[in-house]
Each structure stands twice: as C-alpha cells, then as structure tokens.
PDB file of N, H, CA, C and O in Angstrom:
ATOM      1  N   MET A   1     -13.801 240.332  48.172  1.00  0.00           N
ATOM      2  CA  MET A   1     -13.001 240.707  49.160  1.00  0.00           C
ATOM      3  C   MET A   1     -12.336 239.613  50.009  1.00  0.00           C
ATOM      4  O   MET A   1     -11.445 239.901  50.809  1.00  0.00           O
ATOM      5  N   LYS A   2     -12.816 238.228  49.813  1.00  0.00           N
ATOM      6  H   LYS A   2     -13.539 237.993  49.163  1.00  0.00           H
ATOM      7  CA  LYS A   2     -12.227 237.221  50.440  1.00  0.00           C
ATOM      8  C   LYS A   2     -10.858 237.186  50.320  1.00  0.00           C
ATOM      9  O   LYS A   2     -10.385 236.752  51.371  1.00  0.00           O
ATOM     10  N   GLN A   3      -9.978 237.458  49.479  1.00  0.00           N
ATOM     11  H   GLN A   3     -10.363 237.811  48.626  1.00  0.00           H
ATOM     12  CA  GLN A   3      -8.771 237.411  49.284  1.00  0.00           C
ATOM     13  C   GLN A   3      -7.809 238.674  49.658  1.00  0.00           C
ATOM     14  O   GLN A   3      -6.584 238.731  49.549  1.00  0.00           O
ATOM     15  N   LEU A   4      -8.718 239.677  50.134  1.00  0.00           N
ATOM     16  H   LEU A   4      -9.713 239.631  50.223  1.00  0.00           H
ATOM     17  CA  LEU A   4      -8.065 240.974  50.555  1.00  0.00           C
ATOM     18  C   LEU A   4      -6.891 240.784  51.484  1.00  0.00           C
ATOM     19  O   LEU A   4      -6.958 240.032  52.456  1.00  0.00           O
ATOM     20  N   ARG A   5      -5.743 241.524  51.151  1.00  0.00           N
ATOM     21  H   ARG A   5      -5.689 242.135  50.361  1.00  0.00           H
ATOM     22  CA  ARG A   5      -4.616 241.399  51.968  1.00  0.00           C
ATOM     23  C   ARG A   5      -4.200 242.650  52.528  1.00  0.00           C
ATOM     24  O   ARG A   5      -3.513 242.736  53.546  1.00  0.00           O
ATOM     25  N   LEU A   6      -4.638 243.660  51.829  1.00  0.00           N
ATOM     26  H   LEU A   6      -5.196 243.591  51.002  1.00  0.00           H
ATOM     27  CA  LEU A   6      -4.347 245.051  52.337  1.00  0.00           C
ATOM     28  C   LEU A   6      -5.512 245.870  52.594  1.00  0.00           C
ATOM     29  O   LEU A   6      -6.515 245.597  51.936  1.00  0.00           O
ATOM     30  N   LEU A   7      -5.572 246.816  53.419  1.00  0.00           N
ATOM     31  H   LEU A   7      -4.756 247.037  53.953  1.00  0.00           H
ATOM     32  CA  LEU A   7      -6.835 247.403  53.933  1.00  0.00           C
ATOM     33  C   LEU A   7      -6.383 248.934  54.433  1.00  0.00           C
ATOM     34  O   LEU A   7      -5.843 249.228  55.500  1.00  0.00           O
ATOM     35  N   GLN A   8      -6.765 249.809  53.345  1.00  0.00           N
ATOM     36  H   GLN A   8      -7.203 249.570  52.478  1.00  0.00           H
ATOM     37  CA  GLN A   8      -6.229 251.310  53.729  1.00  0.00           C
ATOM     38  C   GLN A   8      -7.449 252.117  53.619  1.00  0.00           C
ATOM     39  O   GLN A   8      -7.996 252.336  52.538  1.00  0.00           O
ATOM     40  N   LEU A   9      -7.966 252.656  54.999  1.00  0.00           N
ATOM     41  H   LEU A   9      -7.521 252.478  55.877  1.00  0.00           H
ATOM     42  CA  LEU A   9      -9.008 253.643  55.250  1.00  0.00           C
ATOM     43  C   LEU A   9      -8.616 254.588  55.626  1.00  0.00           C
ATOM     44  O   LEU A   9      -7.480 254.620  56.099  1.00  0.00           O
ATOM     45  N   GLU A  10      -9.582 255.973  55.546  1.00  0.00           N
ATOM     46  H   GLU A  10     -10.505 255.946  55.162  1.00  0.00           H
ATOM     47  CA  GLU A  10      -9.040 257.270  56.080  1.00  0.00           C
ATOM     48  C   GLU A  10     -10.405 257.725  56.481  1.00  0.00           C
ATOM     49  O   GLU A  10     -11.385 257.837  55.745  1.00  0.00           O
ATOM     50  N   HIS A  11     -10.311 257.995  57.890  1.00  0.00           N
ATOM     51  H   HIS A  11      -9.515 257.905  58.488  1.00  0.00           H
ATOM     52  CA  HIS A  11     -11.428 258.554  58.674  1.00  0.00           C
ATOM     53  C   HIS A  11     -12.896 257.907  58.096  1.00  0.00           C
ATOM     54  O   HIS A  11     -13.806 258.558  57.582  1.00  0.00           O
ATOM     55  N   VAL A  12     -12.869 256.756  58.279  1.00  0.00           N
ATOM     56  H   VAL A  12     -12.130 256.227  58.696  1.00  0.00           H
ATOM     57  CA  VAL A  12     -14.169 255.817  57.813  1.00  0.00           C
ATOM     58  C   VAL A  12     -14.552 255.469  59.347  1.00  0.00           C
ATOM     59  O   VAL A  12     -13.757 255.251  60.261  1.00  0.00           O
ATOM     60  N   GLN A  13     -15.968 255.470  59.404  1.00  0.00           N
ATOM     61  H   GLN A  13     -16.614 255.647  58.662  1.00  0.00           H
ATOM     62  CA  GLN A  13     -16.440 254.871  60.497  1.00  0.00           C
ATOM     63  C   GLN A  13     -17.510 253.838  60.375  1.00  0.00           C
ATOM     64  O   GLN A  13     -18.664 254.221  60.179  1.00  0.00           O
ATOM     65  N   LEU A  14     -17.173 252.252  60.498  1.00  0.00           N
ATOM     66  H   LEU A  14     -16.236 251.941  60.658  1.00  0.00           H
ATOM     67  CA  LEU A  14     -17.786 251.425  59.876  1.00  0.00           C
ATOM     68  C   LEU A  14     -18.821 251.072  61.284  1.00  0.00           C
ATOM     69  O   LEU A  14     -18.610 251.140  62.495  1.00  0.00           O
ATOM     70  N   THR A  15     -19.973 250.685  60.496  1.00  0.00           N
ATOM     71  H   THR A  15     -20.145 250.630  59.512  1.00  0.00           H
ATOM     72  CA  THR A  15     -20.912 250.105  61.444  1.00  0.00           C
ATOM     73  C   THR A  15     -21.195 248.768  61.200  1.00  0.00           C
ATOM     74  O   THR A  15     -21.088 248.299  60.067  1.00  0.00           O
ATOM     75  N   GLY A  16     -21.589 248.032  62.275  1.00  0.00           N
ATOM     76  H   GLY A  16     -21.676 248.413  63.195  1.00  0.00           H
ATOM     77  CA  GLY A  16     -21.867 246.699  62.168  1.00  0.00           C
ATOM     78  C   GLY A  16     -21.080 245.634  62.662  1.00  0.00           C
ATOM     79  O   GLY A  16     -20.650 245.718  63.812  1.00  0.00           O
ATOM     80  N   ASP A  17     -20.830 244.655  61.974  1.00  0.00           N
ATOM     81  H   ASP A  17     -21.179 244.586  61.040  1.00  0.00           H
ATOM     82  CA  ASP A  17     -20.024 243.463  62.245  1.00  0.00           C
ATOM     83  C   ASP A  17     -18.528 243.427  61.783  1.00  0.00           C
ATOM     84  O   ASP A  17     -18.303 243.247  60.586  1.00  0.00           O
ATOM     85  N   TYR A  18     -17.517 243.584  62.643  1.00  0.00           N
ATOM     86  H   TYR A  18     -17.700 243.730  63.615  1.00  0.00           H
ATOM     87  CA  TYR A  18     -16.206 243.652  62.067  1.00  0.00           C
ATOM     88  C   TYR A  18     -15.694 242.274  61.795  1.00  0.00           C
ATOM     89  O   TYR A  18     -14.603 242.091  61.255  1.00  0.00           O
ATOM     90  N   GLY A  19     -16.486 241.306  62.173  1.00  0.00           N
ATOM     91  H   GLY A  19     -17.372 241.455  62.613  1.00  0.00           H
ATOM     92  CA  GLY A  19     -16.229 240.066  61.649  1.00  0.00           C
ATOM     93  C   GLY A  19     -16.186 239.613  60.327  1.00  0.00           C
ATOM     94  O   GLY A  19     -15.606 238.574  60.011  1.00  0.00           O
ATOM     95  N   TYR A  20     -16.850 240.437  59.434  1.00  0.00           N
ATOM     96  H   TYR A  20     -17.321 241.280  59.691  1.00  0.00           H
ATOM     97  CA  TYR A  20     -17.145 240.375  58.083  1.00  0.00           C
ATOM     98  C   TYR A  20     -15.716 240.765  57.393  1.00  0.00           C
ATOM     99  O   TYR A  20     -15.505 240.415  56.231  1.00  0.00           O
ATOM    100  N   LEU A  21     -14.859 241.409  58.044  1.00  0.00           N
ATOM    101  H   LEU A  21     -15.030 241.693  58.988  1.00  0.00           H
ATOM    102  CA  LEU A  21     -13.412 241.722  57.460  1.00  0.00           C
ATOM    103  C   LEU A  21     -12.802 240.483  56.944  1.00  0.00           C
ATOM    104  O   LEU A  21     -13.124 239.453  57.537  1.00  0.00           O
ATOM    105  N   PRO A  22     -12.085 240.395  56.074  1.00  0.00           N
ATOM    106  CA  PRO A  22     -11.510 239.116  55.531  1.00  0.00           C
ATOM    107  C   PRO A  22     -10.358 238.822  56.729  1.00  0.00           C
ATOM    108  O   PRO A  22      -9.730 239.571  57.477  1.00  0.00           O
ATOM    109  N   LYS A  23     -10.393 237.360  56.538  1.00  0.00           N
ATOM    110  H   LYS A  23     -10.903 236.752  55.930  1.00  0.00           H
ATOM    111  CA  LYS A  23      -9.472 236.663  57.839  1.00  0.00           C
ATOM    112  C   LYS A  23      -7.913 236.971  57.308  1.00  0.00           C
ATOM    113  O   LYS A  23      -7.003 237.019  58.135  1.00  0.00           O
ATOM    114  N   HIS A  24      -7.690 237.151  56.062  1.00  0.00           N
ATOM    115  H   HIS A  24      -8.429 237.112  55.390  1.00  0.00           H
ATOM    116  CA  HIS A  24      -6.202 237.138  55.355  1.00  0.00           C
ATOM    117  C   HIS A  24      -5.529 238.463  55.347  1.00  0.00           C
ATOM    118  O   HIS A  24      -4.537 238.677  54.651  1.00  0.00           O
ATOM    119  N   LEU A  25      -6.036 239.294  56.071  1.00  0.00           N
ATOM    120  H   LEU A  25      -6.843 239.121  56.637  1.00  0.00           H
ATOM    121  CA  LEU A  25      -5.497 240.788  56.087  1.00  0.00           C
ATOM    122  C   LEU A  25      -3.972 240.589  56.721  1.00  0.00           C
ATOM    123  O   LEU A  25      -3.640 239.935  57.710  1.00  0.00           O
ATOM    124  N   ARG A  26      -3.361 241.183  56.035  1.00  0.00           N
ATOM    125  H   ARG A  26      -3.631 241.714  55.232  1.00  0.00           H
ATOM    126  CA  ARG A  26      -1.760 241.226  56.410  1.00  0.00           C
ATOM    127  C   ARG A  26      -1.432 242.725  56.845  1.00  0.00           C
ATOM    128  O   ARG A  26      -0.719 242.908  57.832  1.00  0.00           O
ATOM    129  N   TRP A  27      -1.945 243.800  56.119  1.00  0.00           N
ATOM    130  H   TRP A  27      -2.524 243.651  55.318  1.00  0.00           H
ATOM    131  CA  TRP A  27      -1.397 245.065  56.561  1.00  0.00           C
ATOM    132  C   TRP A  27      -2.980 246.048  56.491  1.00  0.00           C
ATOM    133  O   TRP A  27      -3.861 246.116  55.633  1.00  0.00           O
ATOM    134  N   ILE A  28      -2.812 246.649  57.702  1.00  0.00           N
ATOM    135  H   ILE A  28      -2.097 246.594  58.399  1.00  0.00           H
ATOM    136  CA  ILE A  28      -4.166 247.606  57.988  1.00  0.00           C
ATOM    137  C   ILE A  28      -3.546 248.786  58.146  1.00  0.00           C
ATOM    138  O   ILE A  28      -2.632 248.947  58.955  1.00  0.00           O
ATOM    139  N   TYR A  29      -4.101 249.891  57.217  1.00  0.00           N
ATOM    140  H   TYR A  29      -4.843 249.760  56.560  1.00  0.00           H
ATOM    141  CA  TYR A  29      -3.818 251.322  57.324  1.00  0.00           C
ATOM    142  C   TYR A  29      -5.065 252.052  57.726  1.00  0.00           C
ATOM    143  O   TYR A  29      -5.960 252.022  56.881  1.00  0.00           O
ATOM    144  N   TRP A  30      -5.284 252.622  58.703  1.00  0.00           N
ATOM    145  H   TRP A  30      -4.558 252.646  59.390  1.00  0.00           H
ATOM    146  CA  TRP A  30      -6.566 253.116  59.215  1.00  0.00           C
ATOM    147  C   TRP A  30      -6.433 254.520  59.748  1.00  0.00           C
ATOM    148  O   TRP A  30      -6.468 254.617  60.975  1.00  0.00           O
ATOM    149  N   LYS A  31      -6.282 255.659  59.023  1.00  0.00           N
ATOM    150  H   LYS A  31      -6.253 255.580  58.026  1.00  0.00           H
ATOM    151  CA  LYS A  31      -6.029 256.694  59.494  1.00  0.00           C
ATOM    152  C   LYS A  31      -7.414 257.290  60.189  1.00  0.00           C
ATOM    153  O   LYS A  31      -8.473 257.217  59.566  1.00  0.00           O
ATOM    154  N   GLY A  32      -7.352 257.891  61.527  1.00  0.00           N
ATOM    155  H   GLY A  32      -6.492 257.950  62.033  1.00  0.00           H
ATOM    156  CA  GLY A  32      -8.455 258.179  62.256  1.00  0.00           C
ATOM    157  C   GLY A  32      -9.266 257.001  62.636  1.00  0.00           C
ATOM    158  O   GLY A  32     -10.482 257.136  62.508  1.00  0.00           O
ATOM    159  N   PHE A  33      -8.824 255.881  63.077  1.00  0.00           N
ATOM    160  H   PHE A  33      -7.835 255.772  63.181  1.00  0.00           H
ATOM    161  CA  PHE A  33      -9.585 254.672  63.470  1.00  0.00           C
ATOM    162  C   PHE A  33     -10.530 255.346  64.607  1.00  0.00           C
ATOM    163  O   PHE A  33     -10.044 256.079  65.468  1.00  0.00           O
ATOM    164  N   PRO A  34     -11.809 255.067  64.551  1.00  0.00           N
ATOM    165  CA  PRO A  34     -12.837 256.037  65.635  1.00  0.00           C
ATOM    166  C   PRO A  34     -12.759 255.386  67.077  1.00  0.00           C
ATOM    167  O   PRO A  34     -12.870 256.110  68.066  1.00  0.00           O
ATOM    168  N   LEU A  35     -12.585 254.145  67.189  1.00  0.00           N
ATOM    169  H   LEU A  35     -12.494 253.556  66.386  1.00  0.00           H
ATOM    170  CA  LEU A  35     -12.976 253.186  68.079  1.00  0.00           C
ATOM    171  C   LEU A  35     -11.683 253.511  69.367  1.00  0.00           C
ATOM    172  O   LEU A  35     -10.502 253.793  69.160  1.00  0.00           O
ATOM    173  N   LYS A  36     -12.311 253.374  70.548  1.00  0.00           N
ATOM    174  H   LYS A  36     -13.269 253.145  70.716  1.00  0.00           H
ATOM    175  CA  LYS A  36     -11.208 253.295  71.640  1.00  0.00           C
ATOM    176  C   LYS A  36     -10.570 251.956  72.071  1.00  0.00           C
ATOM    177  O   LYS A  36      -9.857 251.935  73.075  1.00  0.00           O
ATOM    178  N   TYR A  37     -10.796 250.851  71.359  1.00  0.00           N
ATOM    179  H   TYR A  37     -11.375 250.868  70.544  1.00  0.00           H
ATOM    180  CA  TYR A  37     -10.386 249.610  71.487  1.00  0.00           C
ATOM    181  C   TYR A  37     -10.772 248.790  70.392  1.00  0.00           C
ATOM    182  O   TYR A  37     -11.715 249.155  69.690  1.00  0.00           O
ATOM    183  N   MET A  38     -10.068 247.556  70.114  1.00  0.00           N
ATOM    184  H   MET A  38      -9.302 247.260  70.684  1.00  0.00           H
ATOM    185  CA  MET A  38     -10.331 246.881  68.968  1.00  0.00           C
ATOM    186  C   MET A  38     -11.661 246.128  69.304  1.00  0.00           C
ATOM    187  O   MET A  38     -11.799 245.574  70.394  1.00  0.00           O
ATOM    188  N   PRO A  39     -12.540 246.120  68.441  1.00  0.00           N
ATOM    189  CA  PRO A  39     -13.850 245.162  68.657  1.00  0.00           C
ATOM    190  C   PRO A  39     -12.965 243.559  68.858  1.00  0.00           C
ATOM    191  O   PRO A  39     -11.834 243.290  68.454  1.00  0.00           O
ATOM    192  N   LYS A  40     -13.884 242.714  69.582  1.00  0.00           N
ATOM    193  H   LYS A  40     -14.802 242.933  69.910  1.00  0.00           H
ATOM    194  CA  LYS A  40     -13.684 241.470  69.660  1.00  0.00           C
ATOM    195  C   LYS A  40     -13.423 240.720  68.494  1.00  0.00           C
ATOM    196  O   LYS A  40     -12.423 240.011  68.382  1.00  0.00           O
ATOM    197  N   ASN A  41     -14.312 240.852  67.593  1.00  0.00           N
ATOM    198  H   ASN A  41     -15.125 241.428  67.684  1.00  0.00           H
ATOM    199  CA  ASN A  41     -14.460 240.166  66.267  1.00  0.00           C
ATOM    200  C   ASN A  41     -13.544 240.761  65.190  1.00  0.00           C
ATOM    201  O   ASN A  41     -13.719 240.370  64.036  1.00  0.00           O
ATOM    202  N   PHE A  42     -12.726 241.532  65.405  1.00  0.00           N
ATOM    203  H   PHE A  42     -12.583 241.849  66.343  1.00  0.00           H
ATOM    204  CA  PHE A  42     -11.740 242.098  64.523  1.00  0.00           C
ATOM    205  C   PHE A  42     -10.586 241.309  64.479  1.00  0.00           C
ATOM    206  O   PHE A  42      -9.672 241.571  65.261  1.00  0.00           O
ATOM    207  N   PHE A  43     -10.488 240.405  63.706  1.00  0.00           N
ATOM    208  H   PHE A  43     -11.231 240.192  63.071  1.00  0.00           H
ATOM    209  CA  PHE A  43      -9.419 239.271  63.751  1.00  0.00           C
ATOM    210  C   PHE A  43      -8.152 239.938  63.009  1.00  0.00           C
ATOM    211  O   PHE A  43      -8.102 240.285  61.829  1.00  0.00           O
ATOM    212  N   LEU A  44      -7.072 240.038  64.051  1.00  0.00           N
ATOM    213  H   LEU A  44      -7.113 239.756  65.009  1.00  0.00           H
ATOM    214  CA  LEU A  44      -5.708 240.431  63.682  1.00  0.00           C
ATOM    215  C   LEU A  44      -4.821 239.186  63.617  1.00  0.00           C
ATOM    216  O   LEU A  44      -3.614 239.336  63.432  1.00  0.00           O
ATOM    217  N   GLY A  45      -5.343 237.976  63.758  1.00  0.00           N
ATOM    218  H   GLY A  45      -6.324 237.853  63.908  1.00  0.00           H
ATOM    219  CA  GLY A  45      -4.255 236.971  63.760  1.00  0.00           C
ATOM    220  C   GLY A  45      -3.119 236.754  62.741  1.00  0.00           C
ATOM    221  O   GLY A  45      -2.083 236.169  63.055  1.00  0.00           O
ATOM    222  N   GLY A  46      -3.326 237.192  61.649  1.00  0.00           N
ATOM    223  H   GLY A  46      -4.168 237.667  61.395  1.00  0.00           H
ATOM    224  CA  GLY A  46      -2.363 236.938  60.560  1.00  0.00           C
ATOM    225  C   GLY A  46      -1.939 238.356  60.216  1.00  0.00           C
ATOM    226  O   GLY A  46      -1.119 238.398  59.299  1.00  0.00           O
ATOM    227  N   VAL A  47      -2.307 239.558  60.740  1.00  0.00           N
ATOM    228  H   VAL A  47      -2.974 239.524  61.484  1.00  0.00           H
ATOM    229  CA  VAL A  47      -1.899 240.867  60.500  1.00  0.00           C
ATOM    230  C   VAL A  47      -0.302 241.052  60.678  1.00  0.00           C
ATOM    231  O   VAL A  47       0.221 240.607  61.699  1.00  0.00           O
ATOM    232  N   ILE A  48       0.369 241.613  59.831  1.00  0.00           N
ATOM    233  H   ILE A  48      -0.056 241.975  59.002  1.00  0.00           H
ATOM    234  CA  ILE A  48       2.079 241.942  60.339  1.00  0.00           C
ATOM    235  C   ILE A  48       2.077 243.381  60.495  1.00  0.00           C
ATOM    236  O   ILE A  48       2.814 243.736  61.415  1.00  0.00           O
ATOM    237  N   ALA A  49       1.530 244.252  59.938  1.00  0.00           N
ATOM    238  H   ALA A  49       0.932 243.964  59.191  1.00  0.00           H
ATOM    239  CA  ALA A  49       1.446 245.667  60.028  1.00  0.00           C
ATOM    240  C   ALA A  49       0.094 246.367  60.497  1.00  0.00           C
ATOM    241  O   ALA A  49      -0.965 246.015  59.978  1.00  0.00           O
ATOM    242  N   ILE A  50       0.128 247.462  61.580  1.00  0.00           N
ATOM    243  H   ILE A  50       0.988 247.748  62.002  1.00  0.00           H
ATOM    244  CA  ILE A  50      -1.144 247.891  61.520  1.00  0.00           C
ATOM    245  C   ILE A  50      -0.479 249.468  61.782  1.00  0.00           C
ATOM    246  O   ILE A  50       0.524 249.712  62.452  1.00  0.00           O
ATOM    247  N   ASP A  51      -1.192 250.284  61.178  1.00  0.00           N
ATOM    248  H   ASP A  51      -2.007 250.086  60.633  1.00  0.00           H
ATOM    249  CA  ASP A  51      -1.052 251.806  61.164  1.00  0.00           C
ATOM    250  C   ASP A  51      -2.191 252.419  61.459  1.00  0.00           C
ATOM    251  O   ASP A  51      -3.064 252.465  60.592  1.00  0.00           O
ATOM    252  N   LEU A  52      -2.379 252.937  62.578  1.00  0.00           N
ATOM    253  H   LEU A  52      -1.670 252.899  63.282  1.00  0.00           H
ATOM    254  CA  LEU A  52      -3.568 253.606  63.073  1.00  0.00           C
ATOM    255  C   LEU A  52      -3.251 255.145  63.281  1.00  0.00           C
ATOM    256  O   LEU A  52      -3.421 255.553  64.430  1.00  0.00           O
ATOM    257  N   LYS A  53      -2.882 255.914  62.482  1.00  0.00           N
ATOM    258  H   LYS A  53      -2.743 255.582  61.549  1.00  0.00           H
ATOM    259  CA  LYS A  53      -2.355 257.211  62.649  1.00  0.00           C
ATOM    260  C   LYS A  53      -3.669 257.931  63.176  1.00  0.00           C
ATOM    261  O   LYS A  53      -4.780 257.445  62.965  1.00  0.00           O
ATOM    262  N   HIS A  54      -3.483 259.121  63.877  1.00  0.00           N
ATOM    263  H   HIS A  54      -2.581 259.516  64.049  1.00  0.00           H
ATOM    264  CA  HIS A  54      -4.694 259.974  64.378  1.00  0.00           C
ATOM    265  C   HIS A  54      -5.918 259.095  64.790  1.00  0.00           C
ATOM    266  O   HIS A  54      -7.060 259.350  64.406  1.00  0.00           O
ATOM    267  N   SER A  55      -5.565 257.930  65.684  1.00  0.00           N
ATOM    268  H   SER A  55      -4.638 257.723  65.996  1.00  0.00           H
ATOM    269  CA  SER A  55      -7.027 257.182  65.919  1.00  0.00           C
ATOM    270  C   SER A  55      -7.246 257.657  67.374  1.00  0.00           C
ATOM    271  O   SER A  55      -6.484 258.372  68.024  1.00  0.00           O
ATOM    272  N   ASN A  56      -8.318 257.176  67.729  1.00  0.00           N
ATOM    273  H   ASN A  56      -8.937 256.595  67.201  1.00  0.00           H
ATOM    274  CA  ASN A  56      -8.806 257.266  69.028  1.00  0.00           C
ATOM    275  C   ASN A  56      -8.497 255.938  69.878  1.00  0.00           C
ATOM    276  O   ASN A  56      -9.199 255.650  70.848  1.00  0.00           O
ATOM    277  N   LEU A  57      -7.547 255.241  69.519  1.00  0.00           N
ATOM    278  H   LEU A  57      -6.977 255.475  68.731  1.00  0.00           H
ATOM    279  CA  LEU A  57      -7.424 253.795  70.143  1.00  0.00           C
ATOM    280  C   LEU A  57      -6.535 254.029  71.355  1.00  0.00           C
ATOM    281  O   LEU A  57      -5.488 254.677  71.324  1.00  0.00           O
ATOM    282  N   ARG A  58      -7.044 253.451  72.403  1.00  0.00           N
ATOM    283  H   ARG A  58      -7.894 252.925  72.428  1.00  0.00           H
ATOM    284  CA  ARG A  58      -6.639 253.588  73.892  1.00  0.00           C
ATOM    285  C   ARG A  58      -6.256 252.389  74.265  1.00  0.00           C
ATOM    286  O   ARG A  58      -5.356 252.387  75.104  1.00  0.00           O
ATOM    287  N   LEU A  59      -6.678 251.288  73.887  1.00  0.00           N
ATOM    288  H   LEU A  59      -7.410 251.290  73.205  1.00  0.00           H
ATOM    289  CA  LEU A  59      -6.465 249.992  74.544  1.00  0.00           C
ATOM    290  C   LEU A  59      -6.632 249.120  73.240  1.00  0.00           C
ATOM    291  O   LEU A  59      -7.662 249.243  72.577  1.00  0.00           O
ATOM    292  N   VAL A  60      -5.654 248.254  72.863  1.00  0.00           N
ATOM    293  H   VAL A  60      -4.817 248.154  73.401  1.00  0.00           H
ATOM    294  CA  VAL A  60      -5.810 247.100  71.839  1.00  0.00           C
ATOM    295  C   VAL A  60      -7.065 246.304  72.113  1.00  0.00           C
ATOM    296  O   VAL A  60      -8.054 246.284  71.381  1.00  0.00           O
ATOM    297  N   TRP A  61      -6.913 245.657  73.238  1.00  0.00           N
ATOM    298  H   TRP A  61      -6.109 245.674  73.833  1.00  0.00           H
ATOM    299  CA  TRP A  61      -7.968 244.896  73.469  1.00  0.00           C
ATOM    300  C   TRP A  61      -8.514 244.778  75.052  1.00  0.00           C
ATOM    301  O   TRP A  61      -7.730 244.954  75.985  1.00  0.00           O
ATOM    302  N   LYS A  62      -9.640 244.528  75.225  1.00  0.00           N
ATOM    303  H   LYS A  62     -10.277 244.385  74.467  1.00  0.00           H
ATOM    304  CA  LYS A  62     -10.225 244.706  76.619  1.00  0.00           C
ATOM    305  C   LYS A  62      -9.791 243.188  77.350  1.00  0.00           C
ATOM    306  O   LYS A  62      -9.669 243.084  78.570  1.00  0.00           O
ATOM    307  N   GLU A  63      -9.592 242.110  76.454  1.00  0.00           N
ATOM    308  H   GLU A  63      -9.690 242.195  75.463  1.00  0.00           H
ATOM    309  CA  GLU A  63      -9.203 240.994  77.302  1.00  0.00           C
ATOM    310  C   GLU A  63      -8.273 240.558  76.319  1.00  0.00           C
ATOM    311  O   GLU A  63      -8.266 240.940  75.149  1.00  0.00           O
ATOM    312  N   PRO A  64      -7.244 239.491  76.997  1.00  0.00           N
ATOM    313  CA  PRO A  64      -6.467 238.661  76.090  1.00  0.00           C
ATOM    314  C   PRO A  64      -6.921 238.070  75.078  1.00  0.00           C
ATOM    315  O   PRO A  64      -8.003 237.483  75.091  1.00  0.00           O
ATOM    316  N   GLN A  65      -6.080 238.153  73.966  1.00  0.00           N
ATOM    317  H   GLN A  65      -5.201 238.631  73.956  1.00  0.00           H
ATOM    318  CA  GLN A  65      -6.371 237.138  72.813  1.00  0.00           C
ATOM    319  C   GLN A  65      -5.592 236.069  72.721  1.00  0.00           C
ATOM    320  O   GLN A  65      -4.379 236.180  72.899  1.00  0.00           O
ATOM    321  N   VAL A  66      -6.254 234.714  72.390  1.00  0.00           N
ATOM    322  H   VAL A  66      -7.240 234.624  72.245  1.00  0.00           H
ATOM    323  CA  VAL A  66      -5.532 233.646  72.239  1.00  0.00           C
ATOM    324  C   VAL A  66      -6.115 232.980  70.821  1.00  0.00           C
ATOM    325  O   VAL A  66      -7.288 232.739  70.537  1.00  0.00           O
ATOM    326  N   TYR A  67      -5.016 232.783  70.094  1.00  0.00           N
ATOM    327  H   TYR A  67      -4.063 232.979  70.324  1.00  0.00           H
ATOM    328  CA  TYR A  67      -5.390 232.251  68.731  1.00  0.00           C
ATOM    329  C   TYR A  67      -5.040 230.749  68.653  1.00  0.00           C
ATOM    330  O   TYR A  67      -5.265 230.116  67.622  1.00  0.00           O
TER     331      TYR A  67
END
C-alpha cells in the first residue's frame, strides 16, 4: 500500500493509528466517515479531493495544520 493514491471506503470504522495510511494519497472517498474530526495523524498534505458523504465530520481539525 505504499504507493496507494486512491482510497475508497464505505461505512468502515478503522481502529488504531491513522498514521499508517500512505502519505501519497491524492483522492479519499469515505462514505460514512465515523469520526467527528480528522485525527492529528491522518496526513492530508497531498490530498487533492476528499469526499466524505454521510459522515459524522463536524470539524476538520481541532488545531491549525502546518505542513
């Protein structure tokens, strides 16, 4: 998964460290994203498109992100 660029999930709840997701992601589709905010270690620096339909997301980040 080191070269993974597209991630598509539907109603999946991951446990553990989001830092293990590839840093090269460009497109994320996660229908039913279960969290209320993006975890600190969910790297989105290179992401071009995010589609989180039917998610619980209320706040993208609790703190400003600097890359």
